[in-house]
mmCIF file of C-alpha atoms in Angstrom:
data_model
loop_
_atom_site.group_PDB
_atom_site.id
_atom_site.type_symbol
_atom_site.label_atom_id
_atom_site.label_comp_id
_atom_site.label_asym_id
_atom_site.label_seq_id
_atom_site.Cartn_x
_atom_site.Cartn_y
_atom_site.Cartn_z
ATOM 1 C CA ASP A 1 83.589 -41.272 141.999
ATOM 2 C CA ILE A 2 80.757 -43.493 143.755
ATOM 3 C CA LEU A 3 82.969 -46.590 143.810
ATOM 4 C CA ALA A 4 86.481 -44.541 145.211
ATOM 5 C CA THR A 5 84.428 -43.016 148.023
ATOM 6 C CA LYS A 6 82.030 -45.216 149.119
ATOM 7 C CA ILE A 7 83.777 -48.102 148.896
ATOM 8 C CA ALA A 8 87.276 -48.264 151.174
ATOM 9 C CA GLY A 9 90.260 -49.729 149.750
ATOM 10 C CA PHE A 10 88.794 -51.354 146.569
ATOM 11 C CA GLY A 11 87.462 -47.971 144.851
ATOM 12 C CA GLN A 12 90.050 -48.045 142.466
ATOM 13 C CA PHE A 13 90.206 -51.486 141.787
ATOM 14 C CA LEU A 14 86.367 -51.397 141.332
ATOM 15 C CA SER A 15 86.206 -48.356 139.043
ATOM 16 C CA GLY A 16 88.993 -49.722 136.633
ATOM 17 C CA LEU A 17 86.789 -53.151 136.698
ATOM 18 C CA SER A 18 83.646 -51.182 135.740
ATOM 19 C CA ILE A 19 85.816 -49.420 132.973
ATOM 20 C CA PHE A 20 87.132 -52.538 131.704
ATOM 21 C CA THR A 21 83.847 -54.423 131.841
ATOM 22 C CA LEU A 22 81.899 -51.423 130.076
ATOM 23 C CA ALA A 23 84.667 -51.261 127.654
ATOM 24 C CA ILE A 24 84.146 -54.749 126.457
ATOM 25 C CA TYR A 25 80.106 -54.593 126.592
ATOM 26 C CA PHE A 26 80.498 -51.469 123.869
ATOM 27 C CA ILE A 27 83.308 -52.887 121.997
ATOM 28 C CA THR A 28 81.633 -56.123 121.510
ATOM 29 C CA SER A 29 78.262 -54.470 120.645
ATOM 30 C CA SER A 30 80.033 -52.103 117.726
ATOM 31 C CA ASP A 31 81.493 -55.169 116.589
ATOM 32 C CA SER A 32 78.000 -57.367 116.263
ATOM 33 C CA GLY A 33 76.535 -53.864 114.679
ATOM 34 C CA SER A 34 79.168 -53.440 112.382
ATOM 35 C CA LEU A 35 79.090 -57.361 111.203
ATOM 36 C CA VAL A 36 75.202 -56.695 110.928
ATOM 37 C CA VAL A 37 75.789 -53.033 108.770
ATOM 38 C CA ASP A 38 78.476 -54.963 106.889
ATOM 39 C CA THR A 39 76.356 -57.648 105.776
ATOM 40 C CA LEU A 40 73.490 -55.612 104.817
ATOM 41 C CA ALA A 41 76.020 -53.201 102.705
ATOM 42 C CA SER A 42 77.432 -56.410 100.992
ATOM 43 C CA ASN A 43 74.206 -57.232 99.613
ATOM 44 C CA GLY A 44 73.724 -59.839 102.282
ATOM 45 C CA ALA A 45 77.012 -61.886 101.853
ATOM 46 C CA GLU A 46 78.201 -63.463 104.692
ATOM 47 C CA GLU A 47 82.137 -63.635 103.261
ATOM 48 C CA HIS A 48 83.120 -59.975 102.564
ATOM 49 C CA HIS A 49 86.231 -57.978 102.723
ATOM 50 C CA TRP A 50 87.450 -57.142 106.321
ATOM 51 C CA LEU A 51 88.289 -54.004 105.569
ATOM 52 C CA GLN A 52 84.336 -53.179 105.006
ATOM 53 C CA ARG A 53 83.369 -54.411 108.577
ATOM 54 C CA VAL A 54 86.597 -51.692 110.138
ATOM 55 C CA PHE A 55 84.781 -48.762 107.967
ATOM 56 C CA TRP A 56 81.651 -49.431 109.464
ATOM 57 C CA ALA A 57 82.828 -49.814 112.678
ATOM 58 C CA PHE A 58 84.571 -46.491 112.442
ATOM 59 C CA THR A 59 81.840 -44.950 110.472
ATOM 60 C CA GLU A 60 79.377 -45.840 114.153
ATOM 61 C CA GLY A 61 81.773 -44.407 116.249
ATOM 62 C CA GLY A 62 82.203 -41.151 114.848
ATOM 63 C CA VAL A 63 78.249 -40.544 114.272
ATOM 64 C CA ALA A 64 77.822 -41.452 118.158
ATOM 65 C CA THR A 65 81.055 -39.304 118.671
ATOM 66 C CA GLY A 66 79.762 -36.383 116.029
ATOM 67 C CA LEU A 67 76.229 -36.322 118.249
ATOM 68 C CA LEU A 68 77.216 -36.296 121.515
ATOM 69 C CA VAL A 69 80.061 -33.467 121.265
ATOM 70 C CA ALA A 70 77.328 -31.447 118.977
ATOM 71 C CA GLY A 71 74.067 -32.112 121.547
ATOM 72 C CA GLY A 72 75.819 -32.805 124.949
ATOM 73 C CA SER A 73 73.953 -33.873 127.530
ATOM 74 C CA ASP A 74 70.811 -33.541 125.764
ATOM 75 C CA ALA A 75 71.502 -35.726 122.539
ATOM 76 C CA LEU A 76 72.362 -38.375 124.932
ATOM 77 C CA GLY A 77 69.063 -38.583 126.531
ATOM 78 C CA ALA A 78 67.407 -37.952 123.425
ATOM 79 C CA LEU A 79 69.402 -40.618 122.472
ATOM 80 C CA GLN A 80 68.013 -42.939 125.038
ATOM 81 C CA ALA A 81 64.588 -41.550 124.708
ATOM 82 C CA ALA A 82 65.090 -42.569 121.362
ATOM 83 C CA SER A 83 65.860 -46.112 121.907
ATOM 84 C CA ILE A 84 63.248 -46.483 124.168
ATOM 85 C CA VAL A 85 60.652 -45.562 121.346
ATOM 86 C CA PHE A 86 61.883 -47.780 118.528
ATOM 87 C CA GLY A 87 62.578 -50.737 121.112
ATOM 88 C CA LEU A 88 58.850 -51.153 121.477
ATOM 89 C CA PRO A 89 57.702 -51.809 118.112
ATOM 90 C CA PHE A 90 61.130 -53.836 117.470
ATOM 91 C CA ASN A 91 59.084 -56.364 119.920
ATOM 92 C CA PHE A 92 56.383 -57.374 117.483
ATOM 93 C CA LEU A 93 59.322 -57.811 114.521
ATOM 94 C CA ILE A 94 61.157 -60.243 117.158
ATOM 95 C CA ILE A 95 57.472 -62.336 117.867
ATOM 96 C CA ILE A 96 57.068 -62.245 114.325
ATOM 97 C CA MET A 97 60.804 -63.942 113.819
ATOM 98 C CA CYS A 98 59.978 -65.901 116.563
ATOM 99 C CA TRP A 99 56.934 -67.199 115.032
ATOM 100 C CA CYS A 100 59.262 -68.282 111.566
ATOM 101 C CA ILE A 101 61.477 -70.290 113.362
ATOM 102 C CA LEU A 102 59.072 -72.067 114.671
ATOM 103 C CA VAL A 103 57.362 -72.414 111.124
ATOM 104 C CA MET A 104 60.770 -73.826 109.493
ATOM 105 C CA CYS A 105 61.282 -75.705 112.563
ATOM 106 C CA ARG A 106 57.883 -77.220 111.866
ATOM 107 C CA THR A 107 59.039 -78.018 108.154
ATOM 108 C CA LEU A 108 62.146 -79.140 109.168
ATOM 109 C CA GLU A 109 60.752 -81.662 110.967
ATOM 110 C CA GLU A 110 58.378 -83.117 108.528
ATOM 111 C CA HIS A 111 60.806 -83.125 105.915
ATOM 112 C CA GLY A 112 63.971 -83.887 107.062
ATOM 113 C CA GLN A 113 63.588 -86.199 110.288
ATOM 114 C CA ALA A 114 65.991 -88.925 108.493
ATOM 115 C CA ASN A 115 68.483 -85.714 107.349
ATOM 116 C CA GLU A 116 69.856 -83.701 110.252
ATOM 117 C CA ASN A 117 71.929 -81.582 107.948
ATOM 118 C CA MET A 118 69.135 -80.464 105.031
ATOM 119 C CA ASP A 119 70.213 -77.580 102.461
ATOM 120 C CA ALA A 120 68.706 -74.654 103.621
ATOM 121 C CA ARG A 121 68.048 -73.881 99.714
ATOM 122 C CA LEU A 122 65.327 -76.120 100.445
ATOM 123 C CA PHE A 123 62.896 -73.158 101.032
ATOM 124 C CA MET A 124 64.606 -70.595 98.554
ATOM 125 C CA PRO A 125 62.626 -69.687 95.405
ATOM 126 C CA LYS A 126 63.452 -71.725 92.889
ATOM 127 C CA LYS A 127 63.967 -69.764 90.394
ATOM 128 C CA THR A 128 65.507 -65.847 91.067
ATOM 129 C CA TRP A 129 66.691 -63.158 88.951
ATOM 130 C CA LYS A 130 69.404 -63.624 87.186
ATOM 131 C CA MET A 131 70.852 -59.954 88.065
ATOM 132 C CA PRO A 132 69.336 -59.126 91.856
ATOM 133 C CA VAL A 133 67.902 -55.038 92.142
ATOM 134 C CA TYR A 134 70.953 -54.315 94.295
ATOM 135 C CA GLY A 135 73.039 -56.194 91.931
ATOM 136 C CA GLY A 136 74.911 -54.444 89.019
ATOM 137 C CA ILE A 137 76.334 -51.022 89.925
ATOM 138 C CA CYS A 138 75.995 -51.416 93.270
ATOM 139 C CA ASN A 139 78.815 -53.963 93.772
ATOM 140 C CA VAL A 140 80.855 -51.076 93.226
ATOM 141 C CA MET A 141 81.498 -50.610 96.669
ATOM 142 C CA GLU A 142 82.352 -54.347 96.914
ATOM 143 C CA VAL A 143 85.014 -54.040 94.274
ATOM 144 C CA LEU A 144 86.167 -50.766 95.818
ATOM 145 C CA PHE A 145 86.679 -52.120 99.386
ATOM 146 C CA SER A 146 88.198 -55.615 98.137
ATOM 147 C CA PHE A 147 90.292 -53.450 96.162
ATOM 148 C CA GLY A 148 89.224 -55.537 93.355
ATOM 149 C CA ASN A 149 90.030 -59.053 94.228
ATOM 150 C CA ILE A 150 85.796 -60.101 95.090
ATOM 151 C CA ASN A 151 86.219 -63.567 97.030
ATOM 152 C CA LYS A 152 85.662 -66.611 95.240
ATOM 153 C CA THR A 153 82.853 -67.507 96.921
ATOM 154 C CA LEU A 154 80.972 -64.251 96.296
ATOM 155 C CA GLN A 155 82.076 -64.197 92.720
ATOM 156 C CA ALA A 156 80.728 -67.819 92.296
ATOM 157 C CA SER A 157 76.847 -66.418 93.984
ATOM 158 C CA GLY A 158 76.788 -64.087 91.471
ATOM 159 C CA LEU A 159 78.583 -60.892 92.948
ATOM 160 C CA THR A 160 80.484 -59.684 90.310
ATOM 161 C CA ALA A 161 82.032 -56.528 89.103
ATOM 162 C CA PRO A 162 79.883 -54.443 87.363
ATOM 163 C CA THR A 163 80.094 -54.209 84.036
ATOM 164 C CA ALA A 164 79.778 -51.671 80.756
ATOM 165 C CA GLN A 165 76.389 -53.733 80.071
ATOM 166 C CA HIS A 166 75.468 -52.157 84.118
ATOM 167 C CA PHE A 167 76.768 -48.945 83.402
ATOM 168 C CA VAL A 168 74.796 -47.962 79.937
ATOM 169 C CA GLY A 169 71.899 -50.250 80.946
ATOM 170 C CA PHE A 170 71.648 -48.169 84.154
ATOM 171 C CA ALA A 171 72.093 -44.999 82.282
ATOM 172 C CA LYS A 172 69.704 -45.514 79.645
ATOM 173 C CA ASN A 173 66.805 -46.429 82.030
ATOM 174 C CA ALA A 174 67.305 -43.548 84.117
ATOM 175 C CA LEU A 175 66.760 -41.154 81.064
ATOM 176 C CA PHE A 176 64.837 -43.047 79.199
ATOM 177 C CA PRO A 177 62.995 -45.626 80.844
ATOM 178 C CA PHE A 178 60.178 -45.894 78.142
ATOM 179 C CA VAL A 179 62.506 -47.574 75.486
ATOM 180 C CA THR A 180 63.459 -50.875 77.630
ATOM 181 C CA LEU A 181 59.502 -50.314 78.906
ATOM 182 C CA TYR A 182 58.527 -50.788 75.719
ATOM 183 C CA SER A 183 60.646 -53.859 74.927
ATOM 184 C CA VAL A 184 59.557 -55.669 78.000
ATOM 185 C CA TYR A 185 55.712 -55.262 77.018
ATOM 186 C CA SER A 186 56.517 -56.813 73.746
ATOM 187 C CA ALA A 187 58.362 -59.380 74.914
ATOM 188 C CA ILE A 188 54.964 -60.536 78.029
ATOM 189 C CA ASP A 189 52.896 -59.894 74.825
ATOM 190 C CA LEU A 190 53.391 -63.526 73.623
ATOM 191 C CA LYS A 191 50.628 -63.473 70.540
ATOM 192 C CA GLY A 192 50.533 -59.682 69.710
ATOM 193 C CA LYS A 193 48.000 -58.969 70.356
ATOM 194 C CA ASN A 194 47.922 -55.928 72.883
ATOM 195 C CA LYS A 195 50.489 -53.734 70.825
ATOM 196 C CA VAL A 196 48.033 -50.390 70.414
ATOM 197 C CA THR A 197 47.537 -51.148 74.969
ATOM 198 C CA ASN A 198 51.631 -51.549 75.127
ATOM 199 C CA ILE A 199 52.141 -48.459 73.118
ATOM 200 C CA ILE A 200 49.352 -46.290 75.136
ATOM 201 C CA GLY A 201 50.825 -47.940 77.734
ATOM 202 C CA THR A 202 54.737 -46.853 76.849
ATOM 203 C CA LEU A 203 53.514 -43.099 75.831
ATOM 204 C CA SER A 204 52.047 -42.616 79.038
ATOM 205 C CA TYR A 205 54.642 -43.887 81.018
ATOM 206 C CA ALA A 206 57.051 -41.797 78.810
ATOM 207 C CA ALA A 207 54.832 -38.517 79.395
ATOM 208 C CA LEU A 208 54.428 -39.395 83.203
ATOM 209 C CA HIS A 209 58.006 -39.298 83.506
ATOM 210 C CA VAL A 210 59.288 -36.400 81.855
ATOM 211 C CA GLY A 211 56.211 -34.703 83.609
ATOM 212 C CA TRP A 212 57.513 -35.291 87.129
ATOM 213 C CA ILE A 213 60.944 -34.255 86.621
ATOM 214 C CA VAL A 214 59.750 -30.939 85.193
ATOM 215 C CA LEU A 215 57.638 -30.622 88.061
ATOM 216 C CA PHE A 216 60.209 -31.647 90.489
ATOM 217 C CA ILE A 217 62.208 -28.372 88.954
ATOM 218 C CA CYS A 218 59.386 -26.530 88.983
ATOM 219 C CA GLY A 219 59.279 -27.204 92.539
ATOM 220 C CA THR A 220 61.766 -25.506 93.305
ATOM 221 C CA ILE A 221 59.680 -21.594 91.834
ATOM 222 C CA ASN A 222 56.286 -23.033 93.916
ATOM 223 C CA TYR A 223 56.307 -25.572 96.204
ATOM 224 C CA GLY A 224 53.310 -27.035 95.183
ATOM 225 C CA PHE A 225 54.179 -28.181 91.628
ATOM 226 C CA VAL A 226 55.816 -31.046 94.182
ATOM 227 C CA ALA A 227 52.867 -32.674 95.130
ATOM 228 C CA LEU A 228 51.230 -33.017 92.102
ATOM 229 C CA ALA A 229 54.918 -34.049 90.765
ATOM 230 C CA TRP A 230 55.052 -36.572 93.452
ATOM 231 C CA THR A 231 51.353 -38.369 91.681
ATOM 232 C CA MET A 232 52.903 -38.937 88.707
ATOM 233 C CA PHE A 233 56.423 -40.535 90.242
ATOM 234 C CA PHE A 234 53.879 -42.996 91.751
ATOM 235 C CA THR A 235 51.508 -43.672 89.249
ATOM 236 C CA ASN A 236 54.534 -44.817 86.668
ATOM 237 C CA THR A 237 55.350 -47.045 89.644
ATOM 238 C CA CYS A 238 52.105 -48.525 89.669
ATOM 239 C CA ILE A 239 52.771 -48.925 85.831
ATOM 240 C CA LEU A 240 56.003 -50.923 86.284
ATOM 241 C CA ILE A 241 54.607 -52.600 89.130
ATOM 242 C CA SER A 242 52.107 -54.485 86.885
ATOM 243 C CA VAL A 243 54.734 -54.858 84.734
ATOM 244 C CA ARG A 244 56.967 -56.281 86.779
ATOM 245 C CA MET A 245 54.587 -58.622 88.817
ATOM 246 C CA THR A 246 53.678 -59.747 85.104
ATOM 247 C CA LEU A 247 56.745 -60.546 83.849
ATOM 248 C CA ARG A 248 57.444 -62.404 87.639
ATOM 249 C CA GLY A 249 54.524 -64.749 87.037
ATOM 250 C CA MET A 250 55.331 -65.942 83.555
ATOM 251 C CA ILE A 251 58.763 -66.702 84.658
ATOM 252 C CA GLY A 252 58.065 -68.204 87.529
ATOM 253 C CA ILE A 253 60.066 -66.110 89.885
ATOM 254 C CA SER A 254 58.821 -66.028 93.468
ATOM 255 C CA GLY A 255 58.110 -62.408 94.729
ATOM 256 C CA ASN A 256 55.455 -59.771 96.519
ATOM 257 C CA ILE A 257 54.194 -56.533 95.792
ATOM 258 C CA VAL A 258 56.069 -54.756 98.814
ATOM 259 C CA GLY A 259 59.699 -55.654 96.989
ATOM 260 C CA ASP A 260 57.858 -54.797 93.503
ATOM 261 C CA PHE A 261 56.964 -51.441 95.096
ATOM 262 C CA VAL A 262 60.540 -50.809 96.374
ATOM 263 C CA ALA A 263 62.145 -52.158 92.979
ATOM 264 C CA CYS A 264 59.845 -49.836 90.555
ATOM 265 C CA SER A 265 59.852 -46.677 92.787
ATOM 266 C CA PHE A 266 63.165 -45.493 94.143
ATOM 267 C CA LEU A 267 64.985 -47.867 92.292
ATOM 268 C CA TYR A 268 63.332 -47.971 88.445
ATOM 269 C CA PRO A 269 66.619 -47.754 86.425
ATOM 270 C CA GLN A 270 68.043 -51.717 88.422
ATOM 271 C CA ALA A 271 64.095 -52.991 88.282
ATOM 272 C CA LEU A 272 64.251 -52.383 84.531
ATOM 273 C CA LEU A 273 67.710 -53.466 84.077
ATOM 274 C CA GLN A 274 66.655 -56.069 86.076
ATOM 275 C CA MET A 275 63.841 -57.101 83.585
ATOM 276 C CA GLU A 276 65.698 -56.359 80.495
ATOM 277 C CA ILE A 277 69.051 -58.692 81.683
ATOM 278 C CA GLN A 278 66.596 -61.488 82.640
ATOM 279 C CA LEU A 279 64.636 -61.511 79.033
ATOM 280 C CA ALA A 280 67.690 -62.012 77.523
ATOM 281 C CA ALA A 281 68.290 -64.866 79.538
ATOM 282 C CA GLU A 282 65.309 -66.477 78.752
ATOM 283 C CA GLY A 283 64.728 -66.294 75.433
ATOM 284 C CA ASP A 284 61.210 -66.548 73.703
ATOM 285 C CA LEU A 285 58.500 -66.744 76.318
ATOM 286 C CA SER A 286 56.567 -68.004 73.821
ATOM 287 C CA ALA A 287 58.320 -71.552 73.698
ATOM 288 C CA GLY A 288 57.464 -72.429 77.508
ATOM 289 C CA ASP A 289 54.121 -71.136 77.352
ATOM 290 C CA SER A 290 53.485 -73.704 74.269
#
C-alpha cells in the first residue's frame, strides 16, 4: 500500500516486485531448512529420497501456518521475539564452529600440503559401532519414505532396512534390559574375577528398572512419586554409562560422556542392542587383550 500510494506510476510494479523477491527469499529459506531437517532425519546421510524433503517442507509450512492462524499477530510477535532470544546464544555456537574449521584447516595444512584432495575420513574415528544408536529400528522411516528402495550408497554406508534382530532386540531391551546388561558385564569381565559384582550390578539395575516404571505409574495418583522415579531412572543411566564407557575403551571406539548419556538414558534399548551387536562382531575380547 505504501509503495502504491507514495511512488506514483510505479506502485503496482514495485509491489509486485517486492512480493516476488520476498517469495524467493522465503522459498529458498524453507528449502534450506527442509534440507537440514531431512539430513538430520536421515541419520546424517547426504543422499536421501526426495519425498522426505517434500514432506518436511510441507510440515514446516503447516506448523508455521497453524501458529499464525491460532495466535494471529500475537503469535507472530512471539515468534519474532523467540528468534531474537535464541539467536544470541547461537552466535556462540557459530564461534565454536569457526574455531573448529580453523583447527581443521591447520591440520590439513600440516598433513596435506602434497595432497589437496585429502580424504575427510582421516579425521573420523578409526573404529565405530557396527550399529549406530540411531540405527536399527530407527531406519524404518528411511524404508517407508523410500518405499523400500534405499539408495545403494546409503546401503553401502550401513543404512539398511531393520531386521528381525533389531525389532526383537529392541523389545527385549525395553522390557528386560538387565538380561542384555548381564551378558555385556560377562563379556567385558575378561578374567571372570568380578562375577559377584556383575550379578549385584545387574540385580540393582533390574530393581531400579522395575522401580521407576512402577513409580511413574503411581505418579498418576500422587505426583510425588515421579521425582523418585526420575532418580531411579537416571541412576540406571549412570550404571549403563559406566558399562558403555568400559566397552568403548576396550575395543577402541571414540566417544564422550555426553553421547553416552544420551544413548544410555532415553535410548537405553538401542544402546544395549548396540553393545550386544558389537560384542557379537568382536568375538572373544580376551584374545585382543592378550
